[in-house]
XYZ file of C-alpha atoms in Angstrom:
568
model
C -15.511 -0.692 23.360
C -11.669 0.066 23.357
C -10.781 3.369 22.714
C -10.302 4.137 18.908
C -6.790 4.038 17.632
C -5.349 7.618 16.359
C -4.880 8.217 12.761
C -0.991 8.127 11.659
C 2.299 6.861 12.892
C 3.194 7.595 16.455
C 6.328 9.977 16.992
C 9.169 7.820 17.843
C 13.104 7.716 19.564
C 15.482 7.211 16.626
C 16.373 4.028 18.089
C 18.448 3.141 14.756
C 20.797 4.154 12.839
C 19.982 3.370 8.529
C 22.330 3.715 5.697
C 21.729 2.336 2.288
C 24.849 1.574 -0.442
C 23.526 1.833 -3.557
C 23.529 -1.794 -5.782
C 25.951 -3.059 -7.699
C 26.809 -6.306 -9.766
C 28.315 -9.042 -8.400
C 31.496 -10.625 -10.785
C 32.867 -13.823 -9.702
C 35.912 -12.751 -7.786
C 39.700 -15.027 -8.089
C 38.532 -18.166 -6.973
C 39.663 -21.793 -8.785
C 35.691 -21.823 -9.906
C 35.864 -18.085 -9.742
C 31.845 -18.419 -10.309
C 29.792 -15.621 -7.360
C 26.008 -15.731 -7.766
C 23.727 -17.892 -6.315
C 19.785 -18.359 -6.877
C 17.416 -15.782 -5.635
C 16.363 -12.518 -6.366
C 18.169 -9.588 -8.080
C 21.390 -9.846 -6.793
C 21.343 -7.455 -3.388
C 24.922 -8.897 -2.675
C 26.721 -6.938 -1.041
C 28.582 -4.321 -0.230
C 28.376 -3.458 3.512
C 25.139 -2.250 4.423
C 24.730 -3.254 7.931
C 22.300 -1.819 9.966
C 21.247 -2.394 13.582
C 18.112 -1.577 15.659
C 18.839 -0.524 19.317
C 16.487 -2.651 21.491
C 13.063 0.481 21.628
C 9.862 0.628 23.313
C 7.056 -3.074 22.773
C 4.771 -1.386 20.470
C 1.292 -3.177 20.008
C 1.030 -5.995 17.668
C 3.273 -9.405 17.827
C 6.122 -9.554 20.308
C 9.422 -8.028 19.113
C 12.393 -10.878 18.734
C 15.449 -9.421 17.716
C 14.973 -6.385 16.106
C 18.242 -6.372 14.617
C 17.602 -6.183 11.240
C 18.056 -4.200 7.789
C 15.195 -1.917 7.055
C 14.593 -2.856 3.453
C 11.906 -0.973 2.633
C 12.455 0.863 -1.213
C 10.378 4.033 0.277
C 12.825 5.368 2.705
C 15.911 6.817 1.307
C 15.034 6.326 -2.204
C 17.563 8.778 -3.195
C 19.540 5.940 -4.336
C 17.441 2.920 -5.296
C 20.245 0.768 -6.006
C 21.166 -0.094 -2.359
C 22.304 -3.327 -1.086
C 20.736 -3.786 2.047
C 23.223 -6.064 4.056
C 21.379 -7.437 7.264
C 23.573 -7.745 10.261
C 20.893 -9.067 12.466
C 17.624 -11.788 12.445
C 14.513 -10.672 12.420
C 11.119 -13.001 12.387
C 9.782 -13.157 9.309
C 6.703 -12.470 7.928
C 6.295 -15.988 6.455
C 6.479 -18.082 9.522
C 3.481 -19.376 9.588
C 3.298 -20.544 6.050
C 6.997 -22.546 6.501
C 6.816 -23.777 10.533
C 8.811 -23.330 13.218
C 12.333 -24.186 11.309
C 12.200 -20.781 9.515
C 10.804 -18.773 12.552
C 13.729 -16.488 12.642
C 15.283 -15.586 8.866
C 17.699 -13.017 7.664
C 16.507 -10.144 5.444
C 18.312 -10.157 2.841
C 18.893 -6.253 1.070
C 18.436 -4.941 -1.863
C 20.334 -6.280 -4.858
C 22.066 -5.120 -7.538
C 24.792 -7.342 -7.376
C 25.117 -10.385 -10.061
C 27.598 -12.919 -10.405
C 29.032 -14.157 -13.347
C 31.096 -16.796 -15.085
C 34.349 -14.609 -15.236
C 34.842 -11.047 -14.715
C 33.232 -9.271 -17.859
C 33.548 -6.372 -19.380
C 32.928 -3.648 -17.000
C 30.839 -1.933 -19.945
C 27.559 -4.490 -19.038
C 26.972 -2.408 -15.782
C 24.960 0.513 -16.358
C 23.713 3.133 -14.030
C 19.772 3.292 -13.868
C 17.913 6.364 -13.356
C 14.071 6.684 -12.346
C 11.545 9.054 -11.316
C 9.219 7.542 -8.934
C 5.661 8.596 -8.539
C 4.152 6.842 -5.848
C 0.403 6.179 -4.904
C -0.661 8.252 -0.977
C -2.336 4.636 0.337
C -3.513 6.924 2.737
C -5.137 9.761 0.312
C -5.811 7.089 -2.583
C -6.712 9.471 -4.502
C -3.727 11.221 -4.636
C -0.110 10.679 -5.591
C 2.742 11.447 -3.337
C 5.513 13.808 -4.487
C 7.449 12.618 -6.907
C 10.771 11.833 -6.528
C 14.574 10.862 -8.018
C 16.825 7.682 -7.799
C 19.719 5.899 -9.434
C 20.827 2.416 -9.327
C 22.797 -0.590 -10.693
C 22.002 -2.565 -13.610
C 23.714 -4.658 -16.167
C 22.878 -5.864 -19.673
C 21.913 -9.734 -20.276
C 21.153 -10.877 -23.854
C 18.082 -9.965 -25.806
C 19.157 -6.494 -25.852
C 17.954 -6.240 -22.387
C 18.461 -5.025 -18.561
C 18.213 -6.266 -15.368
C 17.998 -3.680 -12.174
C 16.243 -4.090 -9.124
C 12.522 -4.043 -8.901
C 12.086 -1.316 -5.854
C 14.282 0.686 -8.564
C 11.749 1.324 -10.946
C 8.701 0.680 -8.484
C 5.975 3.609 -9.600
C 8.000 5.133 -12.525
C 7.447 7.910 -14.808
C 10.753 7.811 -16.500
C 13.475 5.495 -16.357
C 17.060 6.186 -18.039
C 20.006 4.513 -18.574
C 23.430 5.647 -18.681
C 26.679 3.054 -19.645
C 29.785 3.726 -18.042
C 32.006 6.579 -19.067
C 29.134 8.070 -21.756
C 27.693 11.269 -20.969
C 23.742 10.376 -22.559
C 21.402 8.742 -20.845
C 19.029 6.724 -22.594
C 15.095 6.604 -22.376
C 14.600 2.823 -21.094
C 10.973 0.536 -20.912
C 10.097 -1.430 -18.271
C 9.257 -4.609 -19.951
C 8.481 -6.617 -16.205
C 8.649 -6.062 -12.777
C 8.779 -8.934 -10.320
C 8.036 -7.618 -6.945
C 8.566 -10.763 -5.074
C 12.103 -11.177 -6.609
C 12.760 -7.740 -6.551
C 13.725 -8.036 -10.505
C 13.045 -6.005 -13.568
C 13.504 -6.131 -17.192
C 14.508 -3.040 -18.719
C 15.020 -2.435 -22.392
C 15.876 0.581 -24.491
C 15.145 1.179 -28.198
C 18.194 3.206 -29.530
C 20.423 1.186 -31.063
C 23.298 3.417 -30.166
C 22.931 2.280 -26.772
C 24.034 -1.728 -27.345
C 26.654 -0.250 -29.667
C 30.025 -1.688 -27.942
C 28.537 -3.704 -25.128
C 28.783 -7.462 -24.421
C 25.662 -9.203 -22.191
C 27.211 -10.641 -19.076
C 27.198 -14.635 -18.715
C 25.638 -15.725 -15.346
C 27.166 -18.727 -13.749
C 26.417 -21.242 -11.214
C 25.692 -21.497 -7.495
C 29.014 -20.490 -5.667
C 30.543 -22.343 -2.837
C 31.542 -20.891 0.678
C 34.513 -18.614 1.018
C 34.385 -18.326 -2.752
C 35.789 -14.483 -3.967
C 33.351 -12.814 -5.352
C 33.991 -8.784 -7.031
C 31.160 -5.825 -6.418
C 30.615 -3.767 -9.326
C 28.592 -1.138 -8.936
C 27.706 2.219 -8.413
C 27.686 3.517 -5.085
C 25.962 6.418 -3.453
C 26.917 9.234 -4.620
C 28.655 8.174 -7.725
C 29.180 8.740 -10.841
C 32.097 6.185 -11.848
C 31.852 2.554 -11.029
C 33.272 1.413 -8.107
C 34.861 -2.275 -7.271
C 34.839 -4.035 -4.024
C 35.524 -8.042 -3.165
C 34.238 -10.003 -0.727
C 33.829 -13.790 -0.105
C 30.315 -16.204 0.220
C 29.834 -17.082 3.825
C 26.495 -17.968 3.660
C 23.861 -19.496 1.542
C 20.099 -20.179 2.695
C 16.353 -19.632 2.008
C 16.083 -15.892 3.064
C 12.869 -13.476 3.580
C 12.981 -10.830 0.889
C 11.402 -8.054 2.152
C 10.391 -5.988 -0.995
C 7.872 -8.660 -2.130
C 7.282 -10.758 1.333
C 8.479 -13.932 -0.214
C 11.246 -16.564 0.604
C 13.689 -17.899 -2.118
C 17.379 -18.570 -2.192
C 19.862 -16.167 -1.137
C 23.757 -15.994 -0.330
C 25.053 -14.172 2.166
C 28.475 -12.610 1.670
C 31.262 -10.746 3.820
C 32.830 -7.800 2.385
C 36.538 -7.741 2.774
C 36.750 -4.283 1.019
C 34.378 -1.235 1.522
C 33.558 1.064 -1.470
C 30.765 3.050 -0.380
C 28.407 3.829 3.223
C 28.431 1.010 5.654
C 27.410 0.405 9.746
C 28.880 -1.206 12.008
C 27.755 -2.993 15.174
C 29.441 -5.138 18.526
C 27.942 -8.146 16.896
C 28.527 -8.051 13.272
C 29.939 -6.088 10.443
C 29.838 -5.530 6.648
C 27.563 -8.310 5.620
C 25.687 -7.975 2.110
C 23.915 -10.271 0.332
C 23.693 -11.264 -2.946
C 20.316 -12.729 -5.052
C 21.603 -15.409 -6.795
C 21.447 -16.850 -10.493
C 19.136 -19.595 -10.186
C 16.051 -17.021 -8.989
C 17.301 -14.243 -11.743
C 17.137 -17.147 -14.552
C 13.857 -18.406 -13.398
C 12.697 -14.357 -13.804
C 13.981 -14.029 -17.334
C 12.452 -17.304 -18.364
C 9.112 -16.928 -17.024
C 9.604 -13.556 -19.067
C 10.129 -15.465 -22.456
C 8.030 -18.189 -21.434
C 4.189 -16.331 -20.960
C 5.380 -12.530 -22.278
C 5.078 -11.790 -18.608
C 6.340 -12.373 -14.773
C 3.981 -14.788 -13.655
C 5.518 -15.312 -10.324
C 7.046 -18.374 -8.223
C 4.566 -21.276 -7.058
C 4.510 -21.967 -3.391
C 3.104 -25.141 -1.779
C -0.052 -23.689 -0.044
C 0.353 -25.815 3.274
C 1.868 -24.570 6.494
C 3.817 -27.413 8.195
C 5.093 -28.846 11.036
C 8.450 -30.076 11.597
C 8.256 -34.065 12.706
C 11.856 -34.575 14.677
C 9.795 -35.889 18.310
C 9.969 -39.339 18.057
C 6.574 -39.977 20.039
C 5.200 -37.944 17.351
C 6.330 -39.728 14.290
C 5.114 -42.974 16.298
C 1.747 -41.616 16.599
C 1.483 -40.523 13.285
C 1.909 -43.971 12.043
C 5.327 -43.272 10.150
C 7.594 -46.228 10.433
C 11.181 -46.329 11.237
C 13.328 -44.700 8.666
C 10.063 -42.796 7.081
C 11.115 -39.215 7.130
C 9.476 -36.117 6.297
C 6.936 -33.165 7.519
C 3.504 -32.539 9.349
C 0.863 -30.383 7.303
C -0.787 -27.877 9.694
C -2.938 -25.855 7.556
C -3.983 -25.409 3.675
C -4.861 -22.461 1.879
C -8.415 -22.469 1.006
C -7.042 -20.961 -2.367
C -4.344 -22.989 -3.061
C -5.234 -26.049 -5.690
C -3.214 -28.388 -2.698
C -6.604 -27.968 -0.559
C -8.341 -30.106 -2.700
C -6.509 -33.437 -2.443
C -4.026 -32.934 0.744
C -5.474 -32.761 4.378
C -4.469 -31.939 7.495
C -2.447 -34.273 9.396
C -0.777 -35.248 5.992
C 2.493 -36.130 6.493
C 4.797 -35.096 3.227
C 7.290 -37.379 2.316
C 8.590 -36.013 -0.980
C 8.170 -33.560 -3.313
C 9.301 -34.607 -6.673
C 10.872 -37.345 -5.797
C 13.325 -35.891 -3.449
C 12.593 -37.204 0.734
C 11.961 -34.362 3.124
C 13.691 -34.896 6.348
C 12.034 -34.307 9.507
C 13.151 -30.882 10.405
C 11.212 -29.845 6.420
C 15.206 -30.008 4.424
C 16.447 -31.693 1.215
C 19.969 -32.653 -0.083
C 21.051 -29.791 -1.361
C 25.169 -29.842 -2.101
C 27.926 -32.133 -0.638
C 28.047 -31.435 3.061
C 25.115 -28.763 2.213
C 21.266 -28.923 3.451
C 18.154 -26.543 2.107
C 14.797 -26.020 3.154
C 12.558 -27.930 0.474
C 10.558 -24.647 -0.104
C 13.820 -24.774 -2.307
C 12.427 -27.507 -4.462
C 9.404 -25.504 -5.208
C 10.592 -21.988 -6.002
C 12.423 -23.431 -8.973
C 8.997 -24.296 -10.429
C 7.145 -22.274 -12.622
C 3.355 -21.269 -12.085
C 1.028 -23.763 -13.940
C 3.759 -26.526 -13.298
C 2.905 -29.587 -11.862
C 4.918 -31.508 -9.187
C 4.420 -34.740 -7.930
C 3.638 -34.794 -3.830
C 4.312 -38.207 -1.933
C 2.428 -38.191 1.776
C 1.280 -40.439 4.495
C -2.296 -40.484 5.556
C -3.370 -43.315 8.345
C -0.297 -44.970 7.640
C -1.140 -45.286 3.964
C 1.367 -43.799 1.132
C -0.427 -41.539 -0.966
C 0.886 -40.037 -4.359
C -0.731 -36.854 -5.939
C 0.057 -35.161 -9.206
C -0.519 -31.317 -7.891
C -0.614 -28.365 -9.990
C 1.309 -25.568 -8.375
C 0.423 -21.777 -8.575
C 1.070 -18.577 -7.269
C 0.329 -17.553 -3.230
C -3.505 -15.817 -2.378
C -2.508 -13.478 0.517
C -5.543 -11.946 2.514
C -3.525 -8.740 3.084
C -0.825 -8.536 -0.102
C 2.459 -7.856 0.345
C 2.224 -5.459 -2.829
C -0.745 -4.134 -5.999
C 1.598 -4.707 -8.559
C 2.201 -0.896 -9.097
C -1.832 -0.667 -9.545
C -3.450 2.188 -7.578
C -5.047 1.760 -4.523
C -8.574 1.004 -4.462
C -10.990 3.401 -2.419
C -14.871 4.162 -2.013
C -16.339 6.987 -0.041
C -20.156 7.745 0.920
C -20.717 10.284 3.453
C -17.529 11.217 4.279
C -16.496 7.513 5.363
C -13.308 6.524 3.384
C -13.180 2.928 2.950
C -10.339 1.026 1.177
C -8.569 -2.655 1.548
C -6.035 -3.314 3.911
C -2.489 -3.751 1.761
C 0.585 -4.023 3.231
C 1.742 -0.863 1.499
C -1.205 0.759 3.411
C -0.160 -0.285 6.898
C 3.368 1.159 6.257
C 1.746 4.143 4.742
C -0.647 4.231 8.114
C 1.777 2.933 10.455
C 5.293 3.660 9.261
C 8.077 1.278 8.157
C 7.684 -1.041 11.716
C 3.858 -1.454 10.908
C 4.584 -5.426 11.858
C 5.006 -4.110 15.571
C 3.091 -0.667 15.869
C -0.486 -1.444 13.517
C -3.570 -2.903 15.674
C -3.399 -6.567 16.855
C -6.040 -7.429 15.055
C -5.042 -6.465 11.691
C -1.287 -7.675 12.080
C -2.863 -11.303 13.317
C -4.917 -11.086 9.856
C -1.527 -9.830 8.396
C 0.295 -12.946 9.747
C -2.210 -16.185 10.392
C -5.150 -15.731 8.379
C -5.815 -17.495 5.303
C -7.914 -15.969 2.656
C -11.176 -17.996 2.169
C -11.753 -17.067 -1.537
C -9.611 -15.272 -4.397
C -11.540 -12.065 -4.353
C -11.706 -11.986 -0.476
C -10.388 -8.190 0.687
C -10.214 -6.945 4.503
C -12.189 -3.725 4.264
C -12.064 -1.040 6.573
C -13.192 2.607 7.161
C -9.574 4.420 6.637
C -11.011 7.609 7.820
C -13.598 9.892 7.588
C -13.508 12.885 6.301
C -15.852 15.232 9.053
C -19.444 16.715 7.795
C -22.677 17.427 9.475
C -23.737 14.090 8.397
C -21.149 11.730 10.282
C -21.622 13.874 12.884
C -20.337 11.060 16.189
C -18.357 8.908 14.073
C -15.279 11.304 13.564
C -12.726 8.844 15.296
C -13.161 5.548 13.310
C -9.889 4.699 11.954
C -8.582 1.703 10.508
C -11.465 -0.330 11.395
C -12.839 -3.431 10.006
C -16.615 -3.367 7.655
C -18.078 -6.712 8.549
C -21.498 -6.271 7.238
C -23.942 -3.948 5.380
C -27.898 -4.464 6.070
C -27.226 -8.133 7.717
C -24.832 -8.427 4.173
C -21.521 -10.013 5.017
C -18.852 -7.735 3.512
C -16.463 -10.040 0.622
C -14.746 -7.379 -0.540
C -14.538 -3.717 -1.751
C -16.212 -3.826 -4.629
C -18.872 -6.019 -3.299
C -19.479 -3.312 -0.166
C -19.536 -0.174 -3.069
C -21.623 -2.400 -5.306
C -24.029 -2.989 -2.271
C -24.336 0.802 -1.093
C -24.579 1.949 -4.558
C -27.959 -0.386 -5.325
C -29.184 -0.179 -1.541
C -33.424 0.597 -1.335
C -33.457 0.408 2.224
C -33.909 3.576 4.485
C -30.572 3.042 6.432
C -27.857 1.883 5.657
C -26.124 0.380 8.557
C -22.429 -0.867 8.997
C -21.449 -3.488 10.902
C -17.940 -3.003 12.338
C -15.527 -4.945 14.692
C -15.450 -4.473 18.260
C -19.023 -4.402 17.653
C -18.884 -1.017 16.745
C -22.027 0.724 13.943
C -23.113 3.021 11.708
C -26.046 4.005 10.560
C -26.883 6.092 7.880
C -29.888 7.690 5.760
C -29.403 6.196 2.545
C -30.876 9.086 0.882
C -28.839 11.958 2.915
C -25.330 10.299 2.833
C -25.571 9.804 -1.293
C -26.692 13.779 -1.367
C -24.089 14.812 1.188
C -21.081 12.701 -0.627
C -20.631 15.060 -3.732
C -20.298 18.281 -1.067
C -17.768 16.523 0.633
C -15.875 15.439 -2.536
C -15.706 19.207 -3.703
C -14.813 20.145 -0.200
C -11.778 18.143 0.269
C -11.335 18.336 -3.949
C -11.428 14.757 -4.464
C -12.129 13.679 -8.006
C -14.928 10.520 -7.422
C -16.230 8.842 -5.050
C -14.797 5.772 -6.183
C -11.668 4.878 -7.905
C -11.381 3.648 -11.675
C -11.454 -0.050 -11.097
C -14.628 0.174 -8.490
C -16.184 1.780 -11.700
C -16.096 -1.224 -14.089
């Protein structure tokens, strides 16, 4: 049995150097079109935030590529929220195996808070957003951390309403607003967050605040080298500042805050208004979330009261550019289009698409081989493209090949079922304890919590390949594990679990959290014994563990045994 893994993040070299600029909005700069934003998330545009990673030590987990990349995570250096994470480098993203080998290696893009619009506005739309964060301890769940101050970019669209950046009001208390060159601030409500966009609605009830103010117009996809203007308010600032820059690049990107890839636009800064870094290779890069991905946020808003989220395609695919392989598949000269590896078990896809499906066209629009569609004169975009501007509950009709046969299927799309989410939605984590053993489902806001901000490279193999490959097999299918445990007479031996799997209880396979409290909580038997990876287990008296919980509870004064949700 290997030797159990230490609890917490290992000490490590400050192998990189991190600066955030805080967001801004993103006017359409002198152009003939003069239009800047393009479709994706909030607008993270940007400013130059470049960061680089100096080449450190392999940690366990998947081999490193090029850790050059923008640490985008809206927990570190939260003292301004509003930063525009600029990636200098490539990093491999976390949904390669969903999109095959053609998006191996994306771009993060950073934070937003950048916008562009039809012509340069009023600079009264951009507001400066204040919050105070309370965030959930993933690794105490049943505590909070600390809480904690930011400020950010926003601007004001119509419906008396604000966008900002979602990791900008992520576990709020309070959120204010402040428009440029007042001295109030204004008591704003979050009306959405969209975590995978990194997007939220603000709105604020005192009508003194719209007094004066015009909503911004947003505008259409801009082309390369157009101008685009940064408005925004930088680190450290209390008066707007104003940068320009031009598009240079435009492509389906990673975002990091919600684990999800959707259009973004990559821009160089020509002009530097607040922190940047610098590298050998590149320099002052932002990126901006463009217009088509904030629409498709406010829309699905009106539309169902609520952010509902962008459909995927639950298939992971294969790219079909060998021409031995096309032959063997059975497609026939000129037939174009890409291999299906895998289906989600979840995804409503699984139940008419197979493996070894070859798709054609989505919507009527041919796939080429290497998974891209038409996409603008001279321009080409992977067809993940073509889904992200659907809206969950949408339907879309899927052309395939199947033994040389053309198949057509009317598919209802919906939202993705990760095994390990990327986020709770600003819920709190989940937790149940008996006998000192603290077991909870894996998140990916618990492996940063438990591993640090490189979790992908430093958390156990096991858990990252879950993390990365593995498919969940149900919608209320959870990776449990014993987080800790808290040390009593009673678990007397088993002081150095951590972070390990719960397979089974009593010969009972283990579905998810809920299922293993529900199970303990009702158990007759003697024992209860836990089945763990690496063969690992625990055995228990029922009787004693139950009777030595509530001693260990007032010991370490933790409230329940069980959070609030576990209860119902």
């Amino acid at each position: 049995m290997p030797e159990p893994r230490k609890r917490g993040r290992k000490p490590k070299p400050k192998t990189q150097t991190e600066t955030e600029s805080e967001s801004e909005t993103i006017m359409p700069g002198t152009t003939k079109n003069g239009t800047v934003a393009s479709h994706s998330l909030p607008a993270t545009t940007t400013t130059n935030d470049s960061r680089s990673t100096s080449p450190a030590r392999r940690g366990r987990g998947r081999p490193k590529k090029m850790r050059k990349h923008a640490d985008n995570s809206s927990n570190d250096n939260h003292n301004s929220a509003n930063n525009t994470n600029s990636n200098v480098g490539h990093v491999a993203s976390p949904e390669r195996s969903r999109h095959g080998e053609g998006n191996d290696i994306t771009i993060l893009p950073p934070r937003w808070e950048s916008v562009a619009v039809k012509a340069v506005p009023s600079m009264d739309a951009v507001v400066k957003v204040f919050c105070v964060h309370t965030e959930p301890n993933f690794s105490l769940p049943w505590q909070r951390k600390r809480q904690y101050s930011s400020s950010s970019s926003g601007f004001i669209v119509g419906g008396r309403r604000v966008l900002t950046n979602a990791h900008s009001v992520e576990h709020h208390t309070q959120v204010k607003v402040k428009k440029r060159g007042s001295d109030t601030k204004y008591l704003a409500t979050v009306l959405s967050i969209g975590t995978e966009c990194d997007i939220a609605l603000l709105t604020v009830k005192d009508d003194e605040f719209w007094e004066g103010v015009s909503p911004v117009e947003f505008g259409d996809l801009p082309a390369l080298q157009d101008a685009v203007t940064v408005v925004g308010y930088p680190i450290g600032g209390d008066t707007i500042s104003v940068t320009s820059g031009v598009v240079s690049r435009m492509e389906i990107l990673s975002y990091v805050h919600g684990s999800t890839e959707l259009l973004g636009l990559q821009g160089k800064c020509v002009g530097i208004a607040f922190q940047s870094l610098k590298n050998d290779d590149v320099e002052n890069i932002g990126y901006v979330i463009p217009t088509p991905v904030i629409i498709h946020f406010i829309q699905d808003y009106e539309k169902n009261g609520a952010y509902t989220g962008f459909p995927i395609l639950g298939v992971e695919w294969q790219k079909m550019e060998n021409p031995d392989l096309r032959i063997s598949m059975g497609m026939r000269p000129g037939q174009k289009g890409v291999r299906i590896r895998r289906i989600e078990p979840t995804a409503p896809e699984s139940h008419v698409l197979k493996p070894s499906d070859i798709i054609l066209s989505f919507d009527g629009i041919d796939i080429a081989n290497d998974g891209t569609v038409p996409f603008r004169h001279g321009e080409r975009i992977g067809f993940s493209y073509l889904v992200s501007q659907k809206y969950t509950g949408d339907s879309a009709v899927v052309k395939v090949l199947r033994n040389s046969e053309v198949h057509e299927f009317n598919i209802k799309l919906s939202t993705h079922k990760r095994l390990i989410p990327a986020h709770i939605n600003g819920r709190p984590p989940s937790y149940y304890i008996i006998a000192g053993f603290v077991f909870t489902a894996v998140t990916a806001p618990y492996l940063r919590s438990e591993y640090g901000k490189d979790y992908e490279f430093d958390a156990p193999v096991k858990l990252l390949d879950k993390l990365l490959h593995a498919m969940a097999q149900s919608v209320d299918e959870q990776i449990v594990v014993v987080s800790q445990v808290l040390v009593a007479d009673i678990n007397i031996g088993y002081e150095e679990i951590v972070n390990t799997q719960v397979l089974a209880l009593n010969g009972k396979p283990v579905q998810n959290l809920k299922s293993l409290a529900d199970m303990v909580e009702s158990s007759e038997d003697e024992f209860l014994k836990f089945d763990l990876e690496y063969q690992q287990i625990v055995v228990l008296k029922s009787k004693t563990a139950k009777e030595a919980t509530s001693d260990i509870l007032a010991t370490h004064c933790i409230p329940s045994a069980m959070s609030g949700d576990l209860k119902t």
